[in-house]
mmCIF file of C-alpha atoms and ligand atoms in Angstrom:
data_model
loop_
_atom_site.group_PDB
_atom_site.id
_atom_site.type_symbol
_atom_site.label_atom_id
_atom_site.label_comp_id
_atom_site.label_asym_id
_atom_site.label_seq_id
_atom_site.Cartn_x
_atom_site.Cartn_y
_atom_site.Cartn_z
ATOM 1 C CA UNK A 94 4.043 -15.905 -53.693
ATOM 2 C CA UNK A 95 1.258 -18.390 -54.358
ATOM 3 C CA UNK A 96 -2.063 -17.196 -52.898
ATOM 4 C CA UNK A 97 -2.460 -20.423 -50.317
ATOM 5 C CA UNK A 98 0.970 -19.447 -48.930
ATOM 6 C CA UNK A 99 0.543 -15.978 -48.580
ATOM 7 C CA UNK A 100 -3.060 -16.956 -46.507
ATOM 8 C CA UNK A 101 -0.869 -19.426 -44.760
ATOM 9 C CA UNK A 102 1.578 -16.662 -43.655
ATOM 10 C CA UNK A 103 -1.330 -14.206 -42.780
ATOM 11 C CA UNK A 104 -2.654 -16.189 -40.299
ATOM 12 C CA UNK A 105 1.203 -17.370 -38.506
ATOM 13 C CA UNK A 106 1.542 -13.933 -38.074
ATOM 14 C CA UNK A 107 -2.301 -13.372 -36.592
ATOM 15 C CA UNK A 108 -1.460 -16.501 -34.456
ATOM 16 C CA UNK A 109 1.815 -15.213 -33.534
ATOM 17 C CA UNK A 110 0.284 -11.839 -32.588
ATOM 18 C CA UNK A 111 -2.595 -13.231 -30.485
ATOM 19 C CA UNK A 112 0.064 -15.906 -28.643
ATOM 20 C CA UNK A 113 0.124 -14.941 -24.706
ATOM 21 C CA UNK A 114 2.914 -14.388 -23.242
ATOM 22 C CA UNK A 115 3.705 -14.638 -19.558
ATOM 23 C CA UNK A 116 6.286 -12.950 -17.906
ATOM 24 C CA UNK A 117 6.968 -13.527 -13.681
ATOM 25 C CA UNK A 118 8.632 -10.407 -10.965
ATOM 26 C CA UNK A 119 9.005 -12.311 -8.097
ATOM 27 C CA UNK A 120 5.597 -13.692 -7.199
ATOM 28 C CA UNK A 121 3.448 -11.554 -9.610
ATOM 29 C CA UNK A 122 3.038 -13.370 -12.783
ATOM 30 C CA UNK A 123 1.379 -11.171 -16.067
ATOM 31 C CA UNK A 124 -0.212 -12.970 -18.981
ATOM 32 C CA UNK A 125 -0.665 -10.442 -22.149
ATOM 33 C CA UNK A 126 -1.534 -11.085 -25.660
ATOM 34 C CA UNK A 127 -1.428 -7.848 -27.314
ATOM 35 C CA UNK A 128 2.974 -6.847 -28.185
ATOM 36 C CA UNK A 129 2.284 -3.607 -27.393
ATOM 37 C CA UNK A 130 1.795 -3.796 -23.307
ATOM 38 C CA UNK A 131 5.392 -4.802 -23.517
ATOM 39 C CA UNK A 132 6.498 -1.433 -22.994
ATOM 40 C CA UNK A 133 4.212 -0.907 -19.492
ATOM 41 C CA UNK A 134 5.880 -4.186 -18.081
ATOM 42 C CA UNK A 135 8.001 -1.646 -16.181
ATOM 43 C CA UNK A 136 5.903 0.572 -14.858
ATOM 44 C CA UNK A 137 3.388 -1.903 -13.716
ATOM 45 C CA UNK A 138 6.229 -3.876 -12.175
ATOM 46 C CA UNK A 139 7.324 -0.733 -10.252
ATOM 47 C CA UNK A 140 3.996 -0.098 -9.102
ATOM 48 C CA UNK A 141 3.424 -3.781 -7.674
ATOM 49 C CA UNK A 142 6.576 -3.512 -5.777
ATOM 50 C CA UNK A 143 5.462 0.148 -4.174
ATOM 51 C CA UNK A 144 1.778 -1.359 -3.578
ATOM 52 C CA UNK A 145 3.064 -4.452 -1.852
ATOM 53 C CA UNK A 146 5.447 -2.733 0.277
ATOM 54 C CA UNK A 147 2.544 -0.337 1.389
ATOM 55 C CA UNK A 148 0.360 -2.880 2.141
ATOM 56 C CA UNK A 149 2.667 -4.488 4.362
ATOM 57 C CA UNK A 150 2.890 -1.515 6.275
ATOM 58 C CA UNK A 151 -0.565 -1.862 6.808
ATOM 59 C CA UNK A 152 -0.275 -5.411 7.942
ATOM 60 C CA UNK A 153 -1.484 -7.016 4.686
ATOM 61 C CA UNK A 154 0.576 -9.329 2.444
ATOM 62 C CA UNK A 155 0.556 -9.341 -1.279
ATOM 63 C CA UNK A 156 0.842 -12.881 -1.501
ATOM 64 C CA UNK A 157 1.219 -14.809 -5.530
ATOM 65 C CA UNK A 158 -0.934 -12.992 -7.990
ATOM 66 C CA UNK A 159 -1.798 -12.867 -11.756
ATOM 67 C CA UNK A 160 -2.749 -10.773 -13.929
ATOM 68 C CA UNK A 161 -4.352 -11.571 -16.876
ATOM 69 C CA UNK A 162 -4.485 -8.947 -19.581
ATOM 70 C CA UNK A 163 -7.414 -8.950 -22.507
ATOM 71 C CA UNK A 164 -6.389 -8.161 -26.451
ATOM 72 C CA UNK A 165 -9.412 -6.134 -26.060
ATOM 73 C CA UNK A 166 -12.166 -4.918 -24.160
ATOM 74 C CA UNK A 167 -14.661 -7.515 -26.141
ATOM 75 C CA UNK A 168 -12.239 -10.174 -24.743
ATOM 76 C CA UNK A 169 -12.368 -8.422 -21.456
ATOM 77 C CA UNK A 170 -15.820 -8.699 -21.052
ATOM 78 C CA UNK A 171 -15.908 -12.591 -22.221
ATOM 79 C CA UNK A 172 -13.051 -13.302 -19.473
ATOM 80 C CA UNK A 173 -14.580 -11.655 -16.472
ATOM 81 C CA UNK A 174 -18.502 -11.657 -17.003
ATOM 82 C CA UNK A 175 -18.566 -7.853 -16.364
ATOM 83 C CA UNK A 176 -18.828 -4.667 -18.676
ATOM 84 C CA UNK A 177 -16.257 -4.028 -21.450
ATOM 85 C CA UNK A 178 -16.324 -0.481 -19.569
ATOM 86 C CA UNK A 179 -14.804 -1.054 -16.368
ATOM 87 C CA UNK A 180 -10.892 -1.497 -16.080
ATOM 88 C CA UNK A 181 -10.062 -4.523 -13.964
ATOM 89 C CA UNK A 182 -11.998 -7.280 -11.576
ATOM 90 C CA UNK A 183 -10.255 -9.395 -9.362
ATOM 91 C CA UNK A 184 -11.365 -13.163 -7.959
ATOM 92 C CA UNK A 185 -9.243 -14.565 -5.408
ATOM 93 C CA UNK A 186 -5.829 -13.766 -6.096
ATOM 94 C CA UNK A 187 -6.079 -13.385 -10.160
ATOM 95 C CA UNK A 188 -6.775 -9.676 -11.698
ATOM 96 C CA UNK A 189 -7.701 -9.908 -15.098
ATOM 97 C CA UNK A 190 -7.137 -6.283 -16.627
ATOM 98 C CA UNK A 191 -7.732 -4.393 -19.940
ATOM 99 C CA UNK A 192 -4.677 -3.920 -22.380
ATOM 100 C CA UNK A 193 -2.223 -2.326 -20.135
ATOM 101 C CA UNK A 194 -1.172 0.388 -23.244
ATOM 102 C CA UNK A 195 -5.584 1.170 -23.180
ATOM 103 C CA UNK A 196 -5.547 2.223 -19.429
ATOM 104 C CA UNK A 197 -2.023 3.885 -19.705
ATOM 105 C CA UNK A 198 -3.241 6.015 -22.842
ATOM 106 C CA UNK A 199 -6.339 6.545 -19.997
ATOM 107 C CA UNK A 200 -3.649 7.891 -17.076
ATOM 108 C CA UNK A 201 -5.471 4.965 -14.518
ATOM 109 C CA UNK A 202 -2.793 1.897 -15.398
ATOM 110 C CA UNK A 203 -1.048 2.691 -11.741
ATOM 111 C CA UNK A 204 -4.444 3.289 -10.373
ATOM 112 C CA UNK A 205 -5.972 0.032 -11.076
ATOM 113 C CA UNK A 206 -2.592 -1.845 -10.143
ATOM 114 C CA UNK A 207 -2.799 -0.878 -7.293
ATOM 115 C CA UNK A 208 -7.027 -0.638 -6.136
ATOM 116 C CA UNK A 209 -6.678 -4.441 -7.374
ATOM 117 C CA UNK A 210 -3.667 -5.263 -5.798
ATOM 118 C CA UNK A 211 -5.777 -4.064 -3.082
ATOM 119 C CA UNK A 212 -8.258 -6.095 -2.992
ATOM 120 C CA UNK A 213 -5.963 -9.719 -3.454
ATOM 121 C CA UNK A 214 -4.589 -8.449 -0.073
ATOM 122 C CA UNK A 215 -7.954 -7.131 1.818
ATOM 123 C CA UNK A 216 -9.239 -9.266 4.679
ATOM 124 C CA UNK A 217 -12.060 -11.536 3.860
ATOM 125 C CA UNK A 218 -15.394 -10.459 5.408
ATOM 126 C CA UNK A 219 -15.243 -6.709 4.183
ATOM 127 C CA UNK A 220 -18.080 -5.042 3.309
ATOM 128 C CA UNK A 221 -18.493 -4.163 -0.220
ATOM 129 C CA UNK A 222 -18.833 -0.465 -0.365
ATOM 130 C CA UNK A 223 -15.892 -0.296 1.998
ATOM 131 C CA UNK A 224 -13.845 -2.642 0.390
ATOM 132 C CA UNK A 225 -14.451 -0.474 -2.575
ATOM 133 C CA UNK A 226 -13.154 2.960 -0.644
ATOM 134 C CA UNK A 227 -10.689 1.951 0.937
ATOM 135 C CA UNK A 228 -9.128 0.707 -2.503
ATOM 136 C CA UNK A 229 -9.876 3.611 -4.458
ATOM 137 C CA UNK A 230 -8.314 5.721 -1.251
ATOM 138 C CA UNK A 231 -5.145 3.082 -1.035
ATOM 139 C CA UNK A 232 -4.656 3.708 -5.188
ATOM 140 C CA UNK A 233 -4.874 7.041 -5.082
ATOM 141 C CA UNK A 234 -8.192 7.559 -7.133
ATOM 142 C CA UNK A 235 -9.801 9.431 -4.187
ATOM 143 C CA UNK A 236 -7.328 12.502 -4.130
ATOM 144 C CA UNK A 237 -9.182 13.458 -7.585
ATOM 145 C CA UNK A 238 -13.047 12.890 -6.064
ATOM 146 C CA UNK A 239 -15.224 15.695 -5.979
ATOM 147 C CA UNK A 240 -15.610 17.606 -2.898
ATOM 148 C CA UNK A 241 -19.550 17.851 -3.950
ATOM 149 C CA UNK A 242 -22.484 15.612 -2.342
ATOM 150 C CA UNK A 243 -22.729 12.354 -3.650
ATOM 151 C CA UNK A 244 -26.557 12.459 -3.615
ATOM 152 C CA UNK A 245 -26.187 8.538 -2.166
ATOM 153 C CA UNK A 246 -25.446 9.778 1.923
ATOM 154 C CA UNK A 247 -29.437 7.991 2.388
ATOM 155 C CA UNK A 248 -28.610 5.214 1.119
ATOM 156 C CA UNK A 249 -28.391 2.527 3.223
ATOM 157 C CA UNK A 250 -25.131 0.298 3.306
ATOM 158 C CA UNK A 251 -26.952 -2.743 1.676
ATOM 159 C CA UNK A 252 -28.346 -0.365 -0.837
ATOM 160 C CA UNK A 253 -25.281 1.024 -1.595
ATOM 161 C CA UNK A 254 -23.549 -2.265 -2.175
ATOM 162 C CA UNK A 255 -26.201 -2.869 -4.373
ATOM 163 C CA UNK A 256 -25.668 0.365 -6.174
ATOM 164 C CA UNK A 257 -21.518 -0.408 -6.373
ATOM 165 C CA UNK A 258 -22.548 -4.161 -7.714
ATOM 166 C CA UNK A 259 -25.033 -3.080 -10.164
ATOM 167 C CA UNK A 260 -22.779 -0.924 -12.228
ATOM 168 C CA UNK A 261 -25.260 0.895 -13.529
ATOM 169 C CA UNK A 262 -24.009 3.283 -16.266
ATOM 170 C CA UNK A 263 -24.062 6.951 -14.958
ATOM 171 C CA UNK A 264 -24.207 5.600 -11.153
ATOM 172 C CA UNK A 265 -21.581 3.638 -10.430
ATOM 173 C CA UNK A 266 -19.344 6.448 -10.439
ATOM 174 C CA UNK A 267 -21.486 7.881 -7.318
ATOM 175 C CA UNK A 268 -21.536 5.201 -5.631
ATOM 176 C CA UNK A 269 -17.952 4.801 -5.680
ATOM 177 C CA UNK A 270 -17.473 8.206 -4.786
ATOM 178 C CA UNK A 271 -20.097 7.641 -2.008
ATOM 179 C CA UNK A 272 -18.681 4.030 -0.553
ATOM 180 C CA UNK A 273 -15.241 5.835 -0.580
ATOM 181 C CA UNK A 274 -16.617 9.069 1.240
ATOM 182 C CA UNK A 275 -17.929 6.772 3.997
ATOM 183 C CA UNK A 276 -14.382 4.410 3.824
ATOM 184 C CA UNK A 277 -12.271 8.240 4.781
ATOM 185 C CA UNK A 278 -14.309 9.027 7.631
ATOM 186 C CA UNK A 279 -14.477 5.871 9.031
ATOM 187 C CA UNK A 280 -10.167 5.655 8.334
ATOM 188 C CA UNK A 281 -9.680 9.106 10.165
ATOM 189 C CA UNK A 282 -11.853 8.042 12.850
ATOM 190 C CA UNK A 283 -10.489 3.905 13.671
ATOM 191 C CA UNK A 284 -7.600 4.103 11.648
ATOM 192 C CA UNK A 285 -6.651 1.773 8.484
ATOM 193 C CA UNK A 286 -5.146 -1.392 10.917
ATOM 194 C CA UNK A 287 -8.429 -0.993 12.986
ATOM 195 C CA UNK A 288 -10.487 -1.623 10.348
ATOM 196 C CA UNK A 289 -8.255 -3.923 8.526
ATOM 197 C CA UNK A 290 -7.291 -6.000 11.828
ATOM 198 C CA UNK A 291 -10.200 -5.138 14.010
ATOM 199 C CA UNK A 292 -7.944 -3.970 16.593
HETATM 200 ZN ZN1 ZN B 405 -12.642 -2.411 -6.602
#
């Protein structure tokens, strides 16, 4: 085929590959661009229907979400502002996610469903660090947290919600661990709907 047309059919099929496409289960809507997070639809649909129904229990409501997934983590970082390194970050009631396939190959795809569904749900006026620790124990992620000092107990609760927002490379993972630390005792002591519901 002529040169022209062969260009012309290269870049259809680029187009056609970089195309969103948006699929709805019941009020969660996902936006993906890369074909081959078709095959996670399921599991992340199974774990937004577990999440929600456990955060009802707990008095919360998954209302209408999206999630928005990048082709990559360069297109991550231009649609959230934040480091190509970090999985998901959630405004409001939109998650916008690395490729679902990347953070499956990574074992954290259920993880991150559910820490962000987490936070669409949380009541407004949480503190950072334990908004933060009581995701990452509602997820899941905390079962695999070292038993071994954080290093952070001094810090303050300002400082450490400085520490969690920073992101610094080779510290945020401390202060997560740290913020969550804080989130369990303060759980086992009120309870989650005390905290959540202030009664
Ligand atoms: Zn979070």
């Amino acid at each position: 085929m002529p040169r022209w047309i062969a260009a012309l059919a290269l870049a259809a099929s680029v187009i056609a590959q970089a195309a969103p496409v948006t699929v709805t289960h019941g009020t969660l809507t996902v936006t993906y661009a890369d074909g081959r997070d078709r095959a996670q639809l399921p599991l992340v649909f199974r774990t937004w229907d577990r999440a929600a129904a456990d955060l009802n229990a707990l008095g919360l409501t998954a209302g209408a979400v999206k999630i928005n997934v990048a082709s990559n983590a360069a297109d991550f970082a231009r649609m959230t502002g934040e480091p190509a390194s970090i999985a998901a970050s959630t405004r409001g009631q939109t998650i916008t996610m690395q490729r679902l396939s990347a953070l499956a190959a990574r074992g954290i795809l259920a993880f991150t469903i559910r820490h962000e569904g987490f936070h669409t749900a949380q009541p407004h006026g949480l503190p950072r660090w334990l908004a933060e620790g009581l995701a990452r124990l509602f997820s899941g992620e905390a079962a695999g947290d070292s038993a071994e000092p954080t290093g952070l107990s001094g810090l303050s609760e300002a400082q450490l919600d400085a520490r969690l927002l920073g992101r610094a490379p080779g510290e945020a993972g401390e202060a997560y661990r740290e913020a969550t630390r804080r989130a369990r005792t303060r759980v086992r002591t009120l309870g989650w709907r005390a905290i959540l519901h202030g009664r």
